[in-house]
Tab-separated table of C-alpha atoms in Angstrom:
chain	number	residue	atom	x	y	z
R	1	UNK	CA	11.675	3.253	-21.997
R	2	UNK	CA	9.931	1.781	-18.974
R	3	UNK	CA	9.872	3.612	-15.674
R	4	UNK	CA	11.549	1.875	-12.765
R	5	UNK	CA	9.257	0.707	-9.917
R	6	UNK	CA	8.436	3.641	-7.662
R	7	UNK	CA	6.124	4.680	-4.847
R	8	UNK	CA	4.694	7.847	-3.400
R	9	UNK	CA	7.512	9.739	-1.706
R	10	UNK	CA	5.177	10.158	1.279
R	11	UNK	CA	6.369	6.711	2.395
R	12	UNK	CA	9.940	7.959	2.657
R	13	UNK	CA	8.986	11.235	4.336
R	14	UNK	CA	6.889	9.524	7.010
R	15	UNK	CA	9.685	7.068	7.800
R	16	UNK	CA	12.231	9.874	8.037
R	17	UNK	CA	9.925	11.809	10.383
R	18	UNK	CA	9.558	8.848	12.737
R	19	UNK	CA	11.205	8.905	16.134
R	20	UNK	CA	13.054	5.644	15.501
R	21	UNK	CA	16.381	7.280	14.638
R	22	UNK	CA	17.790	10.524	13.237
R	23	UNK	CA	17.172	10.980	9.515
R	24	UNK	CA	20.914	10.725	8.844
R	25	UNK	CA	20.947	7.141	10.171
R	26	UNK	CA	17.839	6.176	8.215
R	27	UNK	CA	19.402	7.578	5.038
R	28	UNK	CA	22.669	5.689	5.437
R	29	UNK	CA	23.551	4.170	2.053
R	30	UNK	CA	20.682	5.974	0.290
R	31	UNK	CA	21.273	7.993	-2.873
R	32	UNK	CA	18.965	10.868	-1.898
R	33	UNK	CA	19.082	13.447	0.865
R	34	UNK	CA	16.154	14.378	3.081
R	35	UNK	CA	15.885	17.701	1.237
R	36	UNK	CA	15.719	15.967	-2.142
R	37	UNK	CA	13.051	13.550	-0.872
R	38	UNK	CA	11.002	16.477	0.458
R	39	UNK	CA	10.666	17.799	-3.099
R	40	UNK	CA	9.723	14.465	-4.728
R	41	UNK	CA	6.262	13.225	-5.625
R	42	UNK	CA	7.515	9.679	-6.305
R	43	UNK	CA	10.587	7.770	-5.186
R	44	UNK	CA	12.156	4.768	-6.889
R	45	UNK	CA	12.252	1.460	-5.052
R	46	UNK	CA	16.059	1.566	-5.296
R	47	UNK	CA	16.014	4.794	-3.281
R	48	UNK	CA	13.363	3.787	-0.750
R	49	UNK	CA	14.545	0.243	0.004
R	50	UNK	CA	17.779	1.350	1.802
R	51	UNK	CA	15.655	3.557	4.073
R	52	UNK	CA	13.412	0.584	4.885
R	53	UNK	CA	16.455	-1.638	5.503
R	54	UNK	CA	17.856	0.907	7.940
R	55	UNK	CA	14.466	1.220	9.628
R	56	UNK	CA	14.288	-2.563	10.023
R	57	UNK	CA	17.780	-2.611	11.527
R	58	UNK	CA	17.194	0.294	13.914
R	59	UNK	CA	13.623	-0.176	15.100
R	60	UNK	CA	14.088	-3.513	16.950
R	61	UNK	CA	10.400	-4.398	16.546
R	62	UNK	CA	9.274	-7.496	14.595
R	63	UNK	CA	5.867	-5.895	14.042
R	64	UNK	CA	7.138	-2.596	12.612
R	65	UNK	CA	5.633	-3.093	9.152
R	66	UNK	CA	2.063	-3.399	10.422
R	67	UNK	CA	2.567	-0.491	12.817
R	68	UNK	CA	3.907	1.590	9.953
R	69	UNK	CA	0.819	0.633	7.965
R	70	UNK	CA	-1.323	2.080	10.747
R	71	UNK	CA	0.571	5.380	10.470
R	72	UNK	CA	0.278	5.344	6.652
R	73	UNK	CA	-3.468	5.766	6.788
R	74	UNK	CA	-5.460	5.774	3.583
R	75	UNK	CA	-5.551	9.584	3.548
R	76	UNK	CA	-1.782	9.612	2.940
R	77	UNK	CA	-2.530	8.192	-0.516
R	78	UNK	CA	-4.005	11.394	-1.883
R	79	UNK	CA	-6.698	11.047	-4.591
R	80	UNK	CA	-6.470	7.238	-4.368
R	81	UNK	CA	-7.277	7.282	-0.656
R	82	UNK	CA	-10.047	9.835	-1.011
R	83	UNK	CA	-11.613	7.848	-3.871
R	84	UNK	CA	-11.534	4.624	-1.850
R	85	UNK	CA	-13.009	6.183	1.293
R	86	UNK	CA	-15.781	7.993	-0.596
R	87	UNK	CA	-16.747	4.994	-2.785
R	88	UNK	CA	-20.398	3.838	-2.697
R	89	UNK	CA	-19.725	0.372	-1.276
R	90	UNK	CA	-17.030	-1.617	0.447
R	91	UNK	CA	-16.498	-3.641	-2.732
R	92	UNK	CA	-16.065	-0.518	-4.822
R	93	UNK	CA	-13.542	0.791	-2.292
R	94	UNK	CA	-11.516	-2.380	-2.892
R	95	UNK	CA	-11.981	-1.909	-6.640
R	96	UNK	CA	-10.516	1.579	-6.374
R	97	UNK	CA	-7.395	0.114	-4.771
R	98	UNK	CA	-7.259	-2.692	-7.330
R	99	UNK	CA	-7.858	-0.568	-10.428
R	100	UNK	CA	-6.195	2.724	-9.520
R	101	UNK	CA	-3.276	1.858	-7.228
R	102	UNK	CA	-0.934	2.616	-10.128
R	103	UNK	CA	-1.667	6.307	-9.504
R	104	UNK	CA	0.451	6.039	-6.343
R	105	UNK	CA	2.855	3.195	-7.029
R	106	UNK	CA	4.254	0.938	-9.716
R	107	UNK	CA	6.012	-1.261	-7.150
R	108	UNK	CA	2.928	-3.453	-6.661
R	109	UNK	CA	0.224	-4.559	-9.088
R	110	UNK	CA	-3.239	-4.871	-7.512
R	111	UNK	CA	-6.460	-6.351	-8.824
R	112	UNK	CA	-9.801	-7.609	-7.487
R	113	UNK	CA	-11.832	-10.720	-8.210
R	114	UNK	CA	-14.666	-12.753	-6.716
R	115	UNK	CA	-14.692	-16.385	-5.618
R	116	UNK	CA	-17.718	-18.390	-4.538
R	117	UNK	CA	-17.303	-17.147	-0.975
R	118	UNK	CA	-15.089	-14.024	-0.943
R	119	UNK	CA	-14.248	-10.795	-2.696
R	120	UNK	CA	-10.472	-10.638	-3.018
R	121	UNK	CA	-7.867	-7.920	-3.469
R	122	UNK	CA	-4.615	-9.419	-4.771
R	123	UNK	CA	-1.122	-7.906	-4.561
R	124	UNK	CA	1.741	-8.780	-6.899
R	125	UNK	CA	5.254	-7.689	-5.939
R	126	UNK	CA	7.031	-5.882	-8.805
R	127	UNK	CA	9.988	-4.592	-6.790
R	128	UNK	CA	12.426	-7.436	-7.593
R	129	UNK	CA	13.684	-6.993	-4.007
R	130	UNK	CA	12.304	-9.822	-1.815
R	131	UNK	CA	12.873	-8.185	1.584
R	132	UNK	CA	11.500	-4.821	0.527
R	133	UNK	CA	8.598	-6.485	-1.282
R	134	UNK	CA	7.728	-8.429	1.880
R	135	UNK	CA	7.862	-5.324	4.045
R	136	UNK	CA	5.765	-3.352	1.576
R	137	UNK	CA	3.139	-6.116	1.366
R	138	UNK	CA	2.794	-6.178	5.163
R	139	UNK	CA	2.474	-2.373	5.266
R	140	UNK	CA	-0.121	-2.335	2.466
R	141	UNK	CA	-2.221	-5.067	4.012
R	142	UNK	CA	-2.460	-3.095	7.252
R	143	UNK	CA	-3.400	0.044	5.309
R	144	UNK	CA	-6.170	-1.838	3.501
R	145	UNK	CA	-7.365	-3.571	6.676
R	146	UNK	CA	-7.622	-0.162	8.361
R	147	UNK	CA	-9.555	1.207	5.367
R	148	UNK	CA	-12.040	-1.664	5.629
R	149	UNK	CA	-12.445	-1.096	9.360
R	150	UNK	CA	-13.139	2.592	8.736
R	151	UNK	CA	-15.910	1.705	6.280
R	152	UNK	CA	-17.340	-0.994	8.564
R	153	UNK	CA	-17.150	1.169	11.664
R	154	UNK	CA	-15.432	-1.608	13.657
R	155	UNK	CA	-12.383	-3.927	13.423
R	156	UNK	CA	-12.626	-6.359	10.521
R	157	UNK	CA	-12.393	-9.513	12.666
R	158	UNK	CA	-11.508	-13.027	11.596
R	159	UNK	CA	-14.041	-13.096	8.758
R	160	UNK	CA	-11.424	-11.204	6.761
R	161	UNK	CA	-8.528	-13.313	5.500
R	162	UNK	CA	-5.029	-12.026	4.783
R	163	UNK	CA	-2.616	-14.314	2.954
R	164	UNK	CA	1.061	-13.532	2.411
R	165	UNK	CA	3.018	-15.346	-0.279
R	166	UNK	CA	6.237	-15.017	1.730
R	167	UNK	CA	7.205	-17.246	4.692
R	168	UNK	CA	6.433	-16.224	8.249
R	169	UNK	CA	9.119	-13.861	9.578
R	170	UNK	CA	10.992	-14.345	12.828
R	171	UNK	CA	8.784	-13.613	15.857
R	172	UNK	CA	5.709	-13.799	13.655
R	173	UNK	CA	3.365	-13.746	16.658
R	174	UNK	CA	4.215	-10.105	17.319
R	175	UNK	CA	3.351	-9.223	13.723
R	176	UNK	CA	0.137	-11.276	13.732
R	177	UNK	CA	-1.044	-9.458	16.848
R	178	UNK	CA	-1.138	-6.193	14.881
R	179	UNK	CA	-3.759	-7.456	12.411
R	180	UNK	CA	-7.416	-7.951	13.282
R	181	UNK	CA	-7.924	-10.288	10.303
R	182	UNK	CA	-6.946	-13.949	10.169
R	183	UNK	CA	-3.413	-14.076	8.703
R	184	UNK	CA	-1.534	-16.910	6.989
R	185	UNK	CA	1.907	-17.136	5.396
R	186	UNK	CA	3.421	-19.245	2.583
R	187	UNK	CA	0.259	-18.801	0.505
R	188	UNK	CA	0.153	-19.071	-3.274
R	189	UNK	CA	-0.611	-15.346	-3.545
R	190	UNK	CA	-0.691	-12.259	-1.355
R	191	UNK	CA	-4.349	-11.349	-0.879
R	192	UNK	CA	-6.910	-9.831	1.450
R	193	UNK	CA	-10.397	-11.347	1.186
R	194	UNK	CA	-13.720	-10.251	2.636
R	195	UNK	CA	-16.928	-12.331	2.703
R	196	UNK	CA	-18.604	-11.996	-0.690
R	197	UNK	CA	-21.761	-10.484	0.849
R	198	UNK	CA	-19.675	-7.586	2.190
R	199	UNK	CA	-19.000	-6.443	-1.365
R	200	UNK	CA	-22.394	-4.716	-1.454
R	201	UNK	CA	-22.191	-3.094	1.993
R	202	UNK	CA	-22.891	0.637	1.606
R	203	UNK	CA	-20.151	2.925	2.846
R	204	UNK	CA	-21.202	5.541	5.412
R	205	UNK	CA	-18.488	7.778	3.915
R	206	UNK	CA	-19.942	7.691	0.409
R	207	UNK	CA	-19.820	11.044	-1.362
R	208	UNK	CA	-20.608	10.925	-5.076
R	209	UNK	CA	-18.885	14.193	-5.976
R	210	UNK	CA	-15.708	13.437	-4.008
R	211	UNK	CA	-15.633	9.885	-5.359
R	212	UNK	CA	-15.995	10.879	-9.028
R	213	UNK	CA	-13.517	13.759	-8.856
R	214	UNK	CA	-10.832	11.610	-7.253
R	215	UNK	CA	-11.374	8.621	-9.541
R	216	UNK	CA	-10.884	10.964	-12.510
R	217	UNK	CA	-7.783	12.447	-10.867
R	218	UNK	CA	-6.322	8.968	-10.324
R	219	UNK	CA	-6.932	8.060	-13.965
R	220	UNK	CA	-5.269	11.278	-15.085
R	221	UNK	CA	-2.252	10.527	-12.880
R	222	UNK	CA	-1.966	7.007	-14.288
R	223	UNK	CA	-2.187	8.308	-17.869
R	224	UNK	CA	0.448	10.964	-17.159
R	225	UNK	CA	2.837	8.439	-15.622
R	226	UNK	CA	2.345	5.992	-18.485
R	227	UNK	CA	3.021	8.802	-20.941
R	228	UNK	CA	6.150	9.804	-19.039
R	229	UNK	CA	7.295	6.194	-19.217
R	230	UNK	CA	7.370	6.218	-22.994
R	231	UNK	CA	10.117	7.742	-25.134
R	232	UNK	CA	7.658	10.082	-26.831
R	233	UNK	CA	6.204	11.081	-23.458
R	234	UNK	CA	9.659	11.754	-22.059
R	235	UNK	CA	10.448	14.020	-25.027
R	236	UNK	CA	7.136	15.885	-24.595
R	237	UNK	CA	7.729	16.337	-20.868
């Protein structure tokens, strides 16, 4: 028995707490109530996507995904965020996101790899919902761009490249203005790439104890979720 794609319920709670519209309007057509979401650790894509659709309809802002990504700072991601921010180098921070993102979500698959010129974090949409997958990719890329800027101590600038596999949305200029990186659409893959030399940049936030503890916690969370996704694990739980 495979678990359905899901994300941290913090995404839903932060959207519902926004000033865009009353929670009742944002939950229109959703299967869960605000009280039920408040008690969840994870929320299925099928339950979160209606909330995002309502947000898109009500917010009247073509750049809302990137702005939401700014609000969903890396600290919202619990042990994953703390591990990334306390990693020894910028490259290892990206590796944390690539290797351990499953501790917070099974809606996207992330991995890292090097080219001759860049170190790349790649996102693969597993939601099977094109609109929601596009919105989530734009949110995640802003989260990761903000994480990189925090480590660098300044905006990432145009040396960082963001590619989206989906076409440019309507009023794309408004969305592009929210990213500091150079952004392109209709790419073969959704990626964020930093110059290869940046991979070794030491992080001023490096803390060995915090890093190790949170990496271990992420691995434990991944193992627990994988166990819960199996028939035997479901019986044990």
